[in-house]
Tab-separated table of C-alpha atoms and ligand atoms in Angstrom:
chain	number	residue	atom	x	y	z
A	201	MET	CA	34.624	32.520	2.676
A	202	THR	CA	34.037	30.275	-0.356
A	203	ASP	CA	32.636	31.912	-3.470
A	204	PHE	CA	29.581	29.920	-4.502
A	205	THR	CA	27.457	30.752	-7.527
A	206	SER	CA	24.019	29.422	-8.376
A	207	ARG	CA	22.154	28.729	-11.580
A	208	LEU	CA	19.109	26.752	-12.704
A	209	ALA	CA	19.883	23.209	-13.886
A	210	GLN	CA	19.302	22.353	-17.551
A	211	ILE	CA	18.619	18.998	-19.218
A	212	ASP	CA	22.307	18.779	-20.275
A	213	ASP	CA	23.235	18.790	-16.570
A	214	LEU	CA	21.294	15.612	-15.689
A	215	ASP	CA	24.287	13.240	-15.891
A	216	ALA	CA	26.440	15.435	-13.622
A	217	LEU	CA	23.550	15.839	-11.169
A	218	LYS	CA	22.942	12.095	-10.986
A	219	ALA	CA	26.642	11.425	-10.397
A	220	LEU	CA	26.725	13.928	-7.527
A	221	MET	CA	23.569	12.450	-6.001
A	222	ASN	CA	24.998	8.937	-6.101
A	223	ARG	CA	28.184	10.111	-4.328
A	224	SER	CA	26.159	12.013	-1.772
A	225	ILE	CA	23.721	9.152	-1.048
A	226	ALA	CA	26.578	6.655	-0.701
A	227	GLN	CA	28.976	8.744	1.373
A	228	LEU	CA	26.947	11.132	3.533
A	229	GLN	CA	24.429	8.863	5.192
A	230	GLY	CA	26.844	6.561	7.040
A	231	ALA	CA	26.371	8.349	10.370
A	232	PHE	CA	22.598	7.954	10.133
A	233	LEU	CA	21.779	4.678	8.344
A	234	THR	CA	23.053	1.099	8.133
A	235	PRO	CA	24.753	-0.012	4.865
A	236	GLU	CA	21.558	-1.927	4.001
A	237	GLN	CA	19.424	1.173	4.579
A	238	ILE	CA	21.776	3.248	2.401
A	239	LEU	CA	21.375	0.790	-0.478
A	240	ALA	CA	17.591	0.809	0.015
A	241	SER	CA	17.526	4.611	0.095
A	242	TYR	CA	18.473	4.768	-3.608
A	243	HIS	CA	14.905	3.598	-4.228
A	244	VAL	CA	13.286	6.505	-2.373
A	245	MET	CA	15.737	9.309	-3.287
A	246	GLY	CA	17.295	10.779	-6.418
A	247	LEU	CA	16.675	13.144	-9.270
A	248	ASP	CA	13.197	14.090	-10.462
A	249	ALA	CA	13.810	15.475	-13.970
A	250	GLN	CA	10.425	17.220	-13.766
A	251	LEU	CA	12.080	19.796	-11.495
A	252	VAL	CA	14.657	20.551	-14.195
A	253	ARG	CA	11.957	20.759	-16.855
A	254	ASP	CA	10.002	23.119	-14.548
A	255	GLN	CA	13.137	25.264	-14.065
A	256	THR	CA	12.890	25.008	-10.282
A	257	TYR	CA	16.119	23.060	-9.662
A	258	PHE	CA	19.277	24.863	-8.536
A	259	MET	CA	22.934	23.964	-8.961
A	260	ILE	CA	25.599	25.470	-6.710
A	261	GLU	CA	29.057	25.769	-8.250
A	262	CYS	CA	32.475	26.690	-6.936
A	263	ASP	CA	35.115	27.574	-9.545
A	264	GLY	CA	33.123	25.667	-12.149
A	265	GLN	CA	32.844	22.572	-9.948
A	266	LEU	CA	29.401	21.279	-8.933
A	267	ALA	CA	29.166	21.581	-5.126
A	268	GLY	CA	25.503	20.795	-4.549
A	269	CYS	CA	21.979	20.817	-5.903
A	270	GLY	CA	18.399	21.043	-4.745
A	271	GLY	CA	15.118	22.553	-5.713
A	272	TRP	CA	11.529	23.341	-4.981
A	273	SER	CA	8.247	22.506	-6.638
A	274	PHE	CA	4.778	23.866	-7.302
A	275	ARG	CA	3.644	20.261	-7.914
A	276	ALA	CA	2.231	17.838	-5.344
A	277	THR	CA	4.977	15.166	-5.399
A	278	LEU	CA	6.601	15.322	-1.965
A	279	TYR	CA	9.750	13.291	-2.576
A	280	GLY	CA	11.416	10.636	-4.700
A	281	GLY	CA	13.284	10.435	-7.998
A	282	ASP	CA	12.592	9.290	-11.549
A	283	ASP	CA	13.613	5.724	-10.706
A	284	SER	CA	12.204	5.530	-7.185
A	285	ILE	CA	9.220	3.602	-5.864
A	286	VAL	CA	7.401	6.782	-4.779
A	287	THR	CA	4.324	7.744	-6.803
A	288	ARG	CA	4.588	10.927	-8.908
A	289	GLU	CA	1.865	13.504	-8.285
A	290	PRO	CA	2.299	16.100	-11.044
A	291	GLN	CA	-0.814	18.140	-10.279
A	292	ARG	CA	-0.168	21.789	-9.497
A	293	LEU	CA	-0.513	23.063	-5.939
A	294	ASP	CA	-2.589	26.078	-4.909
A	295	PRO	CA	-0.216	28.618	-3.284
A	296	ALA	CA	-3.109	30.022	-1.238
A	297	ILE	CA	-3.688	26.767	0.643
A	298	ASP	CA	-0.861	24.321	-0.121
A	299	ALA	CA	2.769	24.207	0.954
A	300	ALA	CA	5.396	24.306	-1.810
A	301	LYS	CA	7.740	21.324	-1.743
A	302	VAL	CA	11.501	21.408	-1.195
A	303	ARG	CA	13.034	18.583	-3.221
A	304	ALA	CA	16.186	16.547	-3.834
A	305	MET	CA	18.810	18.329	-1.732
A	306	TYR	CA	22.353	16.995	-2.187
A	307	THR	CA	25.771	18.356	-1.339
A	308	ASP	CA	28.922	16.899	-2.860
A	309	PRO	CA	30.892	15.037	-0.133
A	310	GLY	CA	33.842	17.369	-0.815
A	311	PHE	CA	31.771	20.449	0.061
A	312	VAL	CA	29.837	19.501	3.210
A	313	ARG	CA	29.340	21.889	6.138
A	314	ARG	CA	30.265	24.933	4.045
A	315	GLY	CA	26.765	26.325	3.767
A	316	VAL	CA	25.786	24.784	0.409
A	317	GLY	CA	22.615	23.127	1.758
A	318	GLY	CA	21.582	26.300	3.558
A	319	LEU	CA	22.194	28.379	0.427
A	320	ILE	CA	19.999	26.084	-1.671
A	321	LEU	CA	17.225	26.210	0.939
A	322	SER	CA	17.242	30.005	0.954
A	323	LEU	CA	17.061	30.074	-2.887
A	324	CYS	CA	14.130	27.625	-2.816
A	325	GLU	CA	12.281	29.518	-0.104
A	326	LYS	CA	12.716	32.849	-1.937
A	327	ALA	CA	11.440	31.374	-5.224
A	328	ALA	CA	8.456	29.704	-3.529
A	329	ARG	CA	7.603	32.945	-1.717
A	330	GLU	CA	7.777	34.866	-5.001
A	331	ALA	CA	5.397	32.290	-6.519
A	332	GLY	CA	2.895	33.133	-3.779
A	333	PHE	CA	3.400	30.219	-1.383
A	334	ARG	CA	3.199	30.886	2.358
A	335	SER	CA	4.825	27.670	3.548
A	336	VAL	CA	7.184	24.936	2.395
A	337	GLU	CA	7.413	21.282	3.315
A	338	LEU	CA	9.613	18.312	2.536
A	339	MET	CA	10.252	14.679	3.347
A	340	ALA	CA	13.582	14.514	5.158
A	341	THR	CA	16.032	11.647	5.182
A	342	ALA	CA	17.779	11.039	8.508
A	343	ALA	CA	20.863	12.786	7.042
A	344	GLY	CA	18.772	15.792	6.065
A	345	VAL	CA	17.008	16.358	9.399
A	346	PRO	CA	19.888	18.295	11.104
A	347	LEU	CA	20.103	20.758	8.186
A	348	TYR	CA	16.365	21.359	8.060
A	349	ALA	CA	16.070	21.672	11.845
A	350	ALA	CA	18.913	24.227	11.825
A	351	LYS	CA	17.044	26.225	9.165
A	352	GLY	CA	13.717	26.407	11.034
A	353	TYR	CA	11.858	23.360	9.704
A	354	ARG	CA	9.814	21.393	12.251
A	355	PRO	CA	8.283	17.887	12.063
A	356	SER	CA	4.708	18.016	10.760
A	357	ALA	CA	3.877	14.288	10.922
A	358	PRO	CA	5.144	11.223	12.807
A	359	LEU	CA	8.264	9.478	11.500
A	360	VAL	CA	7.421	6.982	8.740
A	361	HIS	CA	9.399	4.115	7.265
A	362	SER	CA	9.569	3.387	3.555
A	363	VAL	CA	10.143	-0.350	3.143
A	364	VAL	CA	12.311	-1.482	0.210
A	365	ALA	CA	12.813	-5.255	-0.162
A	366	GLY	CA	12.321	-5.723	3.575
A	367	VAL	CA	14.646	-2.873	4.610
A	368	SER	CA	13.012	0.152	6.229
A	369	VAL	CA	14.279	3.682	5.597
A	370	PRO	CA	13.159	6.393	8.067
A	371	LEU	CA	11.621	9.567	6.614
A	372	LEU	CA	10.366	12.642	8.483
A	373	ARG	CA	7.892	15.146	7.032
A	374	MET	CA	8.896	18.694	8.029
A	375	SER	CA	7.513	22.142	7.269
A	376	LYS	CA	8.239	25.839	7.677
A	377	ALA	CA	6.198	29.013	7.333
A	378	LEU	CA	7.602	31.501	4.827
B	576	LIG	C1	21.821	17.148	4.129
B	576	LIG	C2	22.892	17.813	3.285
B	576	LIG	C3	22.262	18.339	1.973
B	576	LIG	C4	23.475	18.993	4.097
B	576	LIG	O1	24.333	19.724	3.243
B	576	LIG	P1	25.476	20.760	3.728
B	576	LIG	O2	25.832	21.562	2.518
B	576	LIG	O3	26.570	20.027	4.396
B	576	LIG	O4	24.706	21.663	4.795
B	576	LIG	P2	25.158	23.111	5.381
B	576	LIG	O5	26.646	23.252	5.306
B	576	LIG	O6	24.355	24.164	4.707
B	576	LIG	O7	24.697	22.959	6.908
B	576	LIG	C5	24.001	23.995	7.594
B	576	LIG	C6	23.747	23.554	9.017
B	576	LIG	O8	22.932	22.370	9.039
B	576	LIG	C7	23.353	21.509	10.125
B	576	LIG	N1	23.947	20.279	9.561
B	576	LIG	C8	24.155	19.990	8.256
B	576	LIG	N2	24.682	18.739	8.115
B	576	LIG	C9	24.803	18.251	9.381
B	576	LIG	C10	25.284	16.999	9.895
B	576	LIG	N3	25.731	16.016	9.091
B	576	LIG	N4	25.265	16.829	11.238
B	576	LIG	C11	24.811	17.798	12.062
B	576	LIG	N5	24.347	18.996	11.635
B	576	LIG	C12	24.338	19.219	10.309
B	576	LIG	C13	24.394	22.301	10.887
B	576	LIG	O9	23.710	23.101	11.845
B	576	LIG	C14	24.991	23.167	9.785
B	576	LIG	O10	25.643	24.330	10.270
B	576	LIG	P3	27.190	24.231	10.801
B	576	LIG	O11	27.958	23.487	9.749
B	576	LIG	O12	27.574	25.669	10.912
B	576	LIG	O13	27.135	23.487	12.103
B	576	LIG	C15	24.046	16.832	2.964
B	576	LIG	O14	24.526	16.270	4.164
B	576	LIG	C16	23.657	15.695	2.040
B	576	LIG	O15	23.717	15.840	0.804
B	576	LIG	N6	23.277	14.500	2.614
B	576	LIG	C17	23.011	13.293	1.826
B	576	LIG	C18	21.787	13.416	0.959
B	576	LIG	C19	20.560	13.702	1.789
B	576	LIG	O16	20.202	12.964	2.697
B	576	LIG	N7	19.890	14.823	1.447
B	576	LIG	C20	18.672	15.218	2.114
B	576	LIG	C21	17.503	14.707	1.361
B	576	LIG	S1	15.979	15.070	2.226
């Protein structure tokens, strides 16, 4: 079994994280989206540096190589990156009534189906639980849905489409009790 280690991302890691995300967005969505939808998805996905500043963003490494990343948040923003068209909602959630958010999950194309995504989810869920949250939710890309479904997440709203320059990208809100 592969030896993965985890650590919290730091500001110095942003360039490496963005490079991994770009590879992941470009190469791992082909079975789920058209080439036009993949290009459009760059505008609804990507890194939210707020997660790194909040120290809620994990990196998974294997022999010093970045294998994947993903995080959680105590803020209201449900999805989207620094450069995306999605509105930022920085207000803090109330763990007693709100669901923590799972955010920006990406595995390097060279490390897929080796448990990296599942490992990140379990780290996020543990941290959210320790912060007092009783549930987690996320906005899933089509490529993310099989992972989340396998890990106990269920749809919590009808499928929506984010439209970027006339191209629609499907997104599914999913949640899980902790
Ligand atoms: C979604 C993503 C993070 C999954 O990462 P991963 O490290 O390969 O996931 P895991 O190895 O932990 O998968 C765990 C389980 O999820 C399911 N799963 C994951 N990817 C799957 C796929 N492409 N097809 C079908 N099932 C899949 C399987 O049940 C898998 O278990 P198995 O490999 O034993 O069958 C990765 O494909 C990715 O980065 N995609 C592009 C970016 C993206 O869309 N991210 C989601 C944003 S919401």
